């Protein structure tokens, strides 16, 4: 079952280590002609990091592509980032990252001087279009690599949920209800073996449920 990671020292150390690795990736990509900027997203950015039993803790990062030779050449962008990420990982004596549809994911990482949990980094490649909307780079795999598709896909607009979250935080005690309900939702889907509801969807569900409760009580 999911639980919150309460070891703040470990979380800060792990996130600092991840940030240093992402900085190295930025520099390596810049030398190759691709300018980017990373930022922490997801549960790490919201201070709501969870862990399923003893499984590795995930830290989600977006790698924002600011400029490159050709934004339309999605395959070249994904392959360049993958190549340079693996280069940085190997410099730290770590294994190559896994390439999934929406992200690049490191193998589990741990601190040799600590018996704390393992952690991993999920990197989603993003950019913005001329409307200011966020786009995610997708790698849709075919039966063999010849049929693979690479494309930009518009990401869900999180503005409305951010506004709801800000209103909830203004009322004392209700953000703790979001945290409690978020964990409850994640464990509900886990017990059903439902893996079609990632953390972001669970978070949106928790925000909507608590926001609606507060509206019924005329607290917002």
PDB file of C-alpha atoms in Angstrom:
ATOM      1  CA  UNK A   1       0.000   0.000   0.000  1.00  0.00           C
ATOM      2  CA  UNK A   2       1.076   3.586  -0.596  1.00  0.00           C
ATOM      3  CA  UNK A   3       2.285   5.730   2.279  1.00  0.00           C
ATOM      4  CA  UNK A   4       3.820   9.189   2.503  1.00  0.00           C
ATOM      5  CA  UNK A   5       7.600   9.386   2.721  1.00  0.00           C
ATOM      6  CA  UNK A   6       8.196  11.289   5.950  1.00  0.00           C
ATOM      7  CA  UNK A   7      12.021  11.266   6.007  1.00  0.00           C
ATOM      8  CA  UNK A   8      12.590  14.912   5.018  1.00  0.00           C
ATOM      9  CA  UNK A   9      16.370  14.615   5.201  1.00  0.00           C
ATOM     10  CA  UNK A  10      16.383  11.733   2.739  1.00  0.00           C
ATOM     11  CA  UNK A  11      13.946  13.485   0.399  1.00  0.00           C
ATOM     12  CA  UNK A  12      16.035  16.650   0.345  1.00  0.00           C
ATOM     13  CA  UNK A  13      19.240  14.686  -0.233  1.00  0.00           C
ATOM     14  CA  UNK A  14      17.707  12.606  -3.019  1.00  0.00           C
ATOM     15  CA  UNK A  15      16.122  15.599  -4.744  1.00  0.00           C
ATOM     16  CA  UNK A  16      19.382  17.562  -4.530  1.00  0.00           C
ATOM     17  CA  UNK A  17      21.212  14.631  -6.114  1.00  0.00           C
ATOM     18  CA  UNK A  18      18.598  14.384  -8.878  1.00  0.00           C
ATOM     19  CA  UNK A  19      18.830  18.126  -9.534  1.00  0.00           C
ATOM     20  CA  UNK A  20      22.613  17.936  -9.892  1.00  0.00           C
ATOM     21  CA  UNK A  21      22.239  15.119 -12.411  1.00  0.00           C
ATOM     22  CA  UNK A  22      19.645  17.132 -14.346  1.00  0.00           C
ATOM     23  CA  UNK A  23      22.032  20.105 -14.413  1.00  0.00           C
ATOM     24  CA  UNK A  24      24.713  17.863 -15.893  1.00  0.00           C
ATOM     25  CA  UNK A  25      22.222  16.735 -18.523  1.00  0.00           C
ATOM     26  CA  UNK A  26      21.381  20.361 -19.365  1.00  0.00           C
ATOM     27  CA  UNK A  27      25.060  21.184 -19.891  1.00  0.00           C
ATOM     28  CA  UNK A  28      25.697  18.078 -21.981  1.00  0.00           C
ATOM     29  CA  UNK A  29      22.706  18.859 -24.204  1.00  0.00           C
ATOM     30  CA  UNK A  30      23.708  22.510 -24.556  1.00  0.00           C
ATOM     31  CA  UNK A  31      27.111  21.445 -25.860  1.00  0.00           C
ATOM     32  CA  UNK A  32      25.233  19.378 -28.480  1.00  0.00           C
ATOM     33  CA  UNK A  33      23.148  22.382 -29.587  1.00  0.00           C
ATOM     34  CA  UNK A  34      19.960  21.758 -27.630  1.00  0.00           C
ATOM     35  CA  UNK A  35      18.997  24.305 -24.983  1.00  0.00           C
ATOM     36  CA  UNK A  36      16.760  23.058 -22.190  1.00  0.00           C
ATOM     37  CA  UNK A  37      15.638  23.765 -18.637  1.00  0.00           C
ATOM     38  CA  UNK A  38      14.566  21.182 -16.087  1.00  0.00           C
ATOM     39  CA  UNK A  39      12.085  21.554 -13.252  1.00  0.00           C
ATOM     40  CA  UNK A  40      10.683  19.260 -10.599  1.00  0.00           C
ATOM     41  CA  UNK A  41       7.006  18.369 -11.047  1.00  0.00           C
ATOM     42  CA  UNK A  42       4.475  15.948  -9.611  1.00  0.00           C
ATOM     43  CA  UNK A  43       4.412  14.800  -5.996  1.00  0.00           C
ATOM     44  CA  UNK A  44       7.970  16.005  -5.381  1.00  0.00           C
ATOM     45  CA  UNK A  45       7.029  19.571  -6.262  1.00  0.00           C
ATOM     46  CA  UNK A  46       3.877  19.352  -4.117  1.00  0.00           C
ATOM     47  CA  UNK A  47       5.628  17.820  -1.076  1.00  0.00           C
ATOM     48  CA  UNK A  48       3.358  14.786  -1.423  1.00  0.00           C
ATOM     49  CA  UNK A  49       5.910  12.064  -2.184  1.00  0.00           C
ATOM     50  CA  UNK A  50       4.484   8.584  -1.759  1.00  0.00           C
ATOM     51  CA  UNK A  51       5.977   5.104  -1.849  1.00  0.00           C
ATOM     52  CA  UNK A  52       4.391   1.721  -2.472  1.00  0.00           C
ATOM     53  CA  UNK A  53       5.779  -0.515   0.276  1.00  0.00           C
ATOM     54  CA  UNK A  54       9.519  -0.937  -0.451  1.00  0.00           C
ATOM     55  CA  UNK A  55       9.435   0.018  -4.124  1.00  0.00           C
ATOM     56  CA  UNK A  56      11.718   2.841  -5.371  1.00  0.00           C
ATOM     57  CA  UNK A  57      10.528   6.398  -4.827  1.00  0.00           C
ATOM     58  CA  UNK A  58       9.845   8.269  -8.078  1.00  0.00           C
ATOM     59  CA  UNK A  59      10.919  11.859  -8.696  1.00  0.00           C
ATOM     60  CA  UNK A  60       9.309  13.431 -11.764  1.00  0.00           C
ATOM     61  CA  UNK A  61      11.071  16.080 -13.808  1.00  0.00           C
ATOM     62  CA  UNK A  62      10.085  17.968 -16.938  1.00  0.00           C
ATOM     63  CA  UNK A  63      12.865  18.806 -19.380  1.00  0.00           C
ATOM     64  CA  UNK A  64      11.659  21.886 -21.247  1.00  0.00           C
ATOM     65  CA  UNK A  65      13.173  22.168 -24.737  1.00  0.00           C
ATOM     66  CA  UNK A  66      13.807  25.883 -25.284  1.00  0.00           C
ATOM     67  CA  UNK A  67      15.623  25.743 -28.638  1.00  0.00           C
ATOM     68  CA  UNK A  68      16.906  23.062 -30.990  1.00  0.00           C
ATOM     69  CA  UNK A  69      17.631  22.511 -34.690  1.00  0.00           C
ATOM     70  CA  UNK A  70      14.136  21.290 -35.572  1.00  0.00           C
ATOM     71  CA  UNK A  71      11.196  21.030 -33.153  1.00  0.00           C
ATOM     72  CA  UNK A  72       9.332  18.883 -35.687  1.00  0.00           C
ATOM     73  CA  UNK A  73      12.024  16.187 -35.620  1.00  0.00           C
ATOM     74  CA  UNK A  74      10.729  14.548 -32.458  1.00  0.00           C
ATOM     75  CA  UNK A  75      12.710  11.351 -32.950  1.00  0.00           C
ATOM     76  CA  UNK A  76      16.037  13.212 -33.075  1.00  0.00           C
ATOM     77  CA  UNK A  77      15.135  15.199 -29.940  1.00  0.00           C
ATOM     78  CA  UNK A  78      14.169  12.079 -27.966  1.00  0.00           C
ATOM     79  CA  UNK A  79      17.238  10.162 -29.113  1.00  0.00           C
ATOM     80  CA  UNK A  80      19.560  13.076 -28.342  1.00  0.00           C
ATOM     81  CA  UNK A  81      18.173  13.430 -24.812  1.00  0.00           C
ATOM     82  CA  UNK A  82      18.330   9.668 -24.261  1.00  0.00           C
ATOM     83  CA  UNK A  83      21.930   9.497 -25.515  1.00  0.00           C
ATOM     84  CA  UNK A  84      23.120  12.341 -23.296  1.00  0.00           C
ATOM     85  CA  UNK A  85      21.170  11.137 -20.260  1.00  0.00           C
ATOM     86  CA  UNK A  86      22.846   7.745 -20.566  1.00  0.00           C
ATOM     87  CA  UNK A  87      26.207   9.481 -20.938  1.00  0.00           C
ATOM     88  CA  UNK A  88      25.628  11.357 -17.662  1.00  0.00           C
ATOM     89  CA  UNK A  89      24.381   8.214 -15.911  1.00  0.00           C
ATOM     90  CA  UNK A  90      27.427   6.233 -16.990  1.00  0.00           C
ATOM     91  CA  UNK A  91      29.667   8.951 -15.573  1.00  0.00           C
ATOM     92  CA  UNK A  92      28.053   8.127 -12.237  1.00  0.00           C
ATOM     93  CA  UNK A  93      28.514   4.394 -12.862  1.00  0.00           C
ATOM     94  CA  UNK A  94      24.768   3.931 -13.312  1.00  0.00           C
ATOM     95  CA  UNK A  95      22.869   1.860 -15.863  1.00  0.00           C
ATOM     96  CA  UNK A  96      21.174   3.293 -18.968  1.00  0.00           C
ATOM     97  CA  UNK A  97      17.654   4.695 -18.654  1.00  0.00           C
ATOM     98  CA  UNK A  98      14.509   2.941 -19.862  1.00  0.00           C
ATOM     99  CA  UNK A  99      12.669   4.546 -22.778  1.00  0.00           C
ATOM    100  CA  UNK A 100       8.881   4.492 -22.340  1.00  0.00           C
ATOM    101  CA  UNK A 101       6.080   6.174 -24.252  1.00  0.00           C
ATOM    102  CA  UNK A 102       6.074   9.381 -22.220  1.00  0.00           C
ATOM    103  CA  UNK A 103       9.367   9.494 -20.360  1.00  0.00           C
ATOM    104  CA  UNK A 104      12.906   8.338 -19.780  1.00  0.00           C
ATOM    105  CA  UNK A 105      13.282   6.512 -16.465  1.00  0.00           C
ATOM    106  CA  UNK A 106      16.490   5.714 -14.622  1.00  0.00           C
ATOM    107  CA  UNK A 107      17.114   2.359 -13.048  1.00  0.00           C
ATOM    108  CA  UNK A 108      16.812   2.424  -9.221  1.00  0.00           C
ATOM    109  CA  UNK A 109      19.456   4.573  -7.516  1.00  0.00           C
ATOM    110  CA  UNK A 110      20.628   4.421  -3.909  1.00  0.00           C
ATOM    111  CA  UNK A 111      23.184   6.069  -1.645  1.00  0.00           C
ATOM    112  CA  UNK A 112      25.995   3.673  -0.787  1.00  0.00           C
ATOM    113  CA  UNK A 113      26.450   5.194   2.671  1.00  0.00           C
ATOM    114  CA  UNK A 114      22.782   4.785   3.585  1.00  0.00           C
ATOM    115  CA  UNK A 115      20.331   1.933   3.995  1.00  0.00           C
ATOM    116  CA  UNK A 116      17.461   4.188   2.973  1.00  0.00           C
ATOM    117  CA  UNK A 117      15.153   3.423   0.068  1.00  0.00           C
ATOM    118  CA  UNK A 118      16.040   3.386  -3.604  1.00  0.00           C
ATOM    119  CA  UNK A 119      14.756   6.133  -5.877  1.00  0.00           C
ATOM    120  CA  UNK A 120      14.461   6.764  -9.603  1.00  0.00           C
ATOM    121  CA  UNK A 121      14.036   9.723 -11.951  1.00  0.00           C
ATOM    122  CA  UNK A 122      11.277  10.036 -14.551  1.00  0.00           C
ATOM    123  CA  UNK A 123      12.060  12.649 -17.206  1.00  0.00           C
ATOM    124  CA  UNK A 124       9.297  13.920 -19.467  1.00  0.00           C
ATOM    125  CA  UNK A 125      10.417  15.978 -22.488  1.00  0.00           C
ATOM    126  CA  UNK A 126       8.194  19.032 -22.951  1.00  0.00           C
ATOM    127  CA  UNK A 127       7.945  22.324 -24.792  1.00  0.00           C
ATOM    128  CA  UNK A 128       5.345  25.052 -25.367  1.00  0.00           C
ATOM    129  CA  UNK A 129       3.522  25.932 -28.576  1.00  0.00           C
ATOM    130  CA  UNK A 130       2.719  29.411 -29.909  1.00  0.00           C
ATOM    131  CA  UNK A 131      -0.416  29.500 -27.701  1.00  0.00           C
ATOM    132  CA  UNK A 132       1.638  28.872 -24.578  1.00  0.00           C
ATOM    133  CA  UNK A 133       0.222  25.359 -24.152  1.00  0.00           C
ATOM    134  CA  UNK A 134       2.461  22.609 -22.816  1.00  0.00           C
ATOM    135  CA  UNK A 135       3.294  19.748 -25.179  1.00  0.00           C
ATOM    136  CA  UNK A 136       4.789  16.385 -24.204  1.00  0.00           C
ATOM    137  CA  UNK A 137       7.011  14.372 -26.502  1.00  0.00           C
ATOM    138  CA  UNK A 138       5.516  10.910 -27.053  1.00  0.00           C
ATOM    139  CA  UNK A 139       7.304   7.822 -28.365  1.00  0.00           C
ATOM    140  CA  UNK A 140       4.672   5.350 -29.477  1.00  0.00           C
ATOM    141  CA  UNK A 141       6.366   2.014 -30.090  1.00  0.00           C
ATOM    142  CA  UNK A 142       5.359  -0.335 -32.920  1.00  0.00           C
ATOM    143  CA  UNK A 143       5.984  -4.046 -33.389  1.00  0.00           C
ATOM    144  CA  UNK A 144       9.517  -3.111 -34.418  1.00  0.00           C
ATOM    145  CA  UNK A 145      11.389   0.182 -34.256  1.00  0.00           C
ATOM    146  CA  UNK A 146      10.695   0.954 -37.925  1.00  0.00           C
ATOM    147  CA  UNK A 147       7.048   1.594 -37.063  1.00  0.00           C
ATOM    148  CA  UNK A 148       7.724   3.752 -34.006  1.00  0.00           C
ATOM    149  CA  UNK A 149       5.986   7.138 -33.916  1.00  0.00           C
ATOM    150  CA  UNK A 150       7.383  10.281 -32.302  1.00  0.00           C
ATOM    151  CA  UNK A 151       5.159  13.339 -31.842  1.00  0.00           C
ATOM    152  CA  UNK A 152       4.209  16.253 -29.591  1.00  0.00           C
ATOM    153  CA  UNK A 153       0.990  15.753 -27.617  1.00  0.00           C
ATOM    154  CA  UNK A 154      -0.858  18.506 -25.766  1.00  0.00           C
ATOM    155  CA  UNK A 155      -0.658  18.010 -22.000  1.00  0.00           C
ATOM    156  CA  UNK A 156      -3.716  18.408 -19.736  1.00  0.00           C
ATOM    157  CA  UNK A 157      -4.250  22.020 -18.698  1.00  0.00           C
ATOM    158  CA  UNK A 158      -3.522  22.151 -14.979  1.00  0.00           C
ATOM    159  CA  UNK A 159      -4.379  25.837 -14.466  1.00  0.00           C
ATOM    160  CA  UNK A 160      -7.913  25.215 -13.214  1.00  0.00           C
ATOM    161  CA  UNK A 161      -6.711  22.604 -10.703  1.00  0.00           C
ATOM    162  CA  UNK A 162      -3.934  24.893  -9.487  1.00  0.00           C
ATOM    163  CA  UNK A 163      -6.523  27.608  -8.844  1.00  0.00           C
ATOM    164  CA  UNK A 164      -8.708  25.160  -6.892  1.00  0.00           C
ATOM    165  CA  UNK A 165      -5.693  23.997  -4.860  1.00  0.00           C
ATOM    166  CA  UNK A 166      -4.818  27.614  -3.980  1.00  0.00           C
ATOM    167  CA  UNK A 167      -8.367  28.220  -2.718  1.00  0.00           C
ATOM    168  CA  UNK A 168      -8.331  25.033  -0.623  1.00  0.00           C
ATOM    169  CA  UNK A 169      -5.037  26.032   1.015  1.00  0.00           C
ATOM    170  CA  UNK A 170      -6.590  29.304   2.200  1.00  0.00           C
ATOM    171  CA  UNK A 171      -8.950  27.450   4.559  1.00  0.00           C
ATOM    172  CA  UNK A 172      -7.227  26.005   7.618  1.00  0.00           C
ATOM    173  CA  UNK A 173      -7.059  22.225   7.822  1.00  0.00           C
ATOM    174  CA  UNK A 174      -8.468  21.396   4.413  1.00  0.00           C
ATOM    175  CA  UNK A 175      -5.168  20.779   2.643  1.00  0.00           C
ATOM    176  CA  UNK A 176      -4.599  17.890   5.048  1.00  0.00           C
ATOM    177  CA  UNK A 177      -7.900  16.497   3.778  1.00  0.00           C
ATOM    178  CA  UNK A 178      -6.495  16.656   0.217  1.00  0.00           C
ATOM    179  CA  UNK A 179      -3.406  14.740   1.342  1.00  0.00           C
ATOM    180  CA  UNK A 180      -5.508  12.117   3.113  1.00  0.00           C
ATOM    181  CA  UNK A 181      -7.890  11.687   0.203  1.00  0.00           C
ATOM    182  CA  UNK A 182      -5.062  11.581  -2.362  1.00  0.00           C
ATOM    183  CA  UNK A 183      -3.471   8.652  -0.542  1.00  0.00           C
ATOM    184  CA  UNK A 184      -6.864   6.961  -0.223  1.00  0.00           C
ATOM    185  CA  UNK A 185      -7.466   7.249  -3.989  1.00  0.00           C
ATOM    186  CA  UNK A 186      -4.009   5.907  -4.908  1.00  0.00           C
ATOM    187  CA  UNK A 187      -4.548   2.869  -2.660  1.00  0.00           C
ATOM    188  CA  UNK A 188      -8.067   2.334  -4.023  1.00  0.00           C
ATOM    189  CA  UNK A 189      -6.708   1.939  -7.556  1.00  0.00           C
ATOM    190  CA  UNK A 190      -3.770  -0.125  -6.316  1.00  0.00           C
ATOM    191  CA  UNK A 191      -6.036  -2.686  -4.638  1.00  0.00           C
ATOM    192  CA  UNK A 192      -8.021  -2.948  -7.897  1.00  0.00           C
ATOM    193  CA  UNK A 193      -4.801  -3.488  -9.891  1.00  0.00           C
ATOM    194  CA  UNK A 194      -5.840  -0.417 -11.873  1.00  0.00           C
ATOM    195  CA  UNK A 195      -2.692   1.115 -13.396  1.00  0.00           C
ATOM    196  CA  UNK A 196      -4.546   3.525 -15.702  1.00  0.00           C
ATOM    197  CA  UNK A 197      -4.726   6.250 -13.073  1.00  0.00           C
ATOM    198  CA  UNK A 198      -1.272   7.855 -12.641  1.00  0.00           C
ATOM    199  CA  UNK A 199      -0.497  10.060  -9.668  1.00  0.00           C
ATOM    200  CA  UNK A 200      -1.483  13.271 -11.476  1.00  0.00           C
ATOM    201  CA  UNK A 201      -4.979  11.917 -12.189  1.00  0.00           C
ATOM    202  CA  UNK A 202      -5.322  10.807  -8.544  1.00  0.00           C
ATOM    203  CA  UNK A 203      -4.257  14.292  -7.448  1.00  0.00           C
ATOM    204  CA  UNK A 204      -6.851  15.961  -9.704  1.00  0.00           C
ATOM    205  CA  UNK A 205      -9.527  13.617  -8.370  1.00  0.00           C
ATOM    206  CA  UNK A 206      -8.592  14.489  -4.776  1.00  0.00           C
ATOM    207  CA  UNK A 207      -8.614  18.226  -5.507  1.00  0.00           C
ATOM    208  CA  UNK A 208     -12.031  18.048  -7.195  1.00  0.00           C
ATOM    209  CA  UNK A 209     -13.590  15.953  -4.417  1.00  0.00           C
ATOM    210  CA  UNK A 210     -12.344  18.174  -1.586  1.00  0.00           C
ATOM    211  CA  UNK A 211     -13.171  21.375  -3.484  1.00  0.00           C
ATOM    212  CA  UNK A 212     -16.752  20.179  -4.030  1.00  0.00           C
ATOM    213  CA  UNK A 213     -17.068  19.256  -0.334  1.00  0.00           C
ATOM    214  CA  UNK A 214     -15.950  22.754   0.629  1.00  0.00           C
ATOM    215  CA  UNK A 215     -18.393  24.361  -1.803  1.00  0.00           C
ATOM    216  CA  UNK A 216     -21.266  22.376  -0.298  1.00  0.00           C
ATOM    217  CA  UNK A 217     -20.229  23.625   3.138  1.00  0.00           C
ATOM    218  CA  UNK A 218     -19.957  27.163   1.697  1.00  0.00           C
ATOM    219  CA  UNK A 219     -16.330  27.433   2.761  1.00  0.00           C
ATOM    220  CA  UNK A 220     -15.251  28.710  -0.664  1.00  0.00           C
TER     221      UNK A 220
END
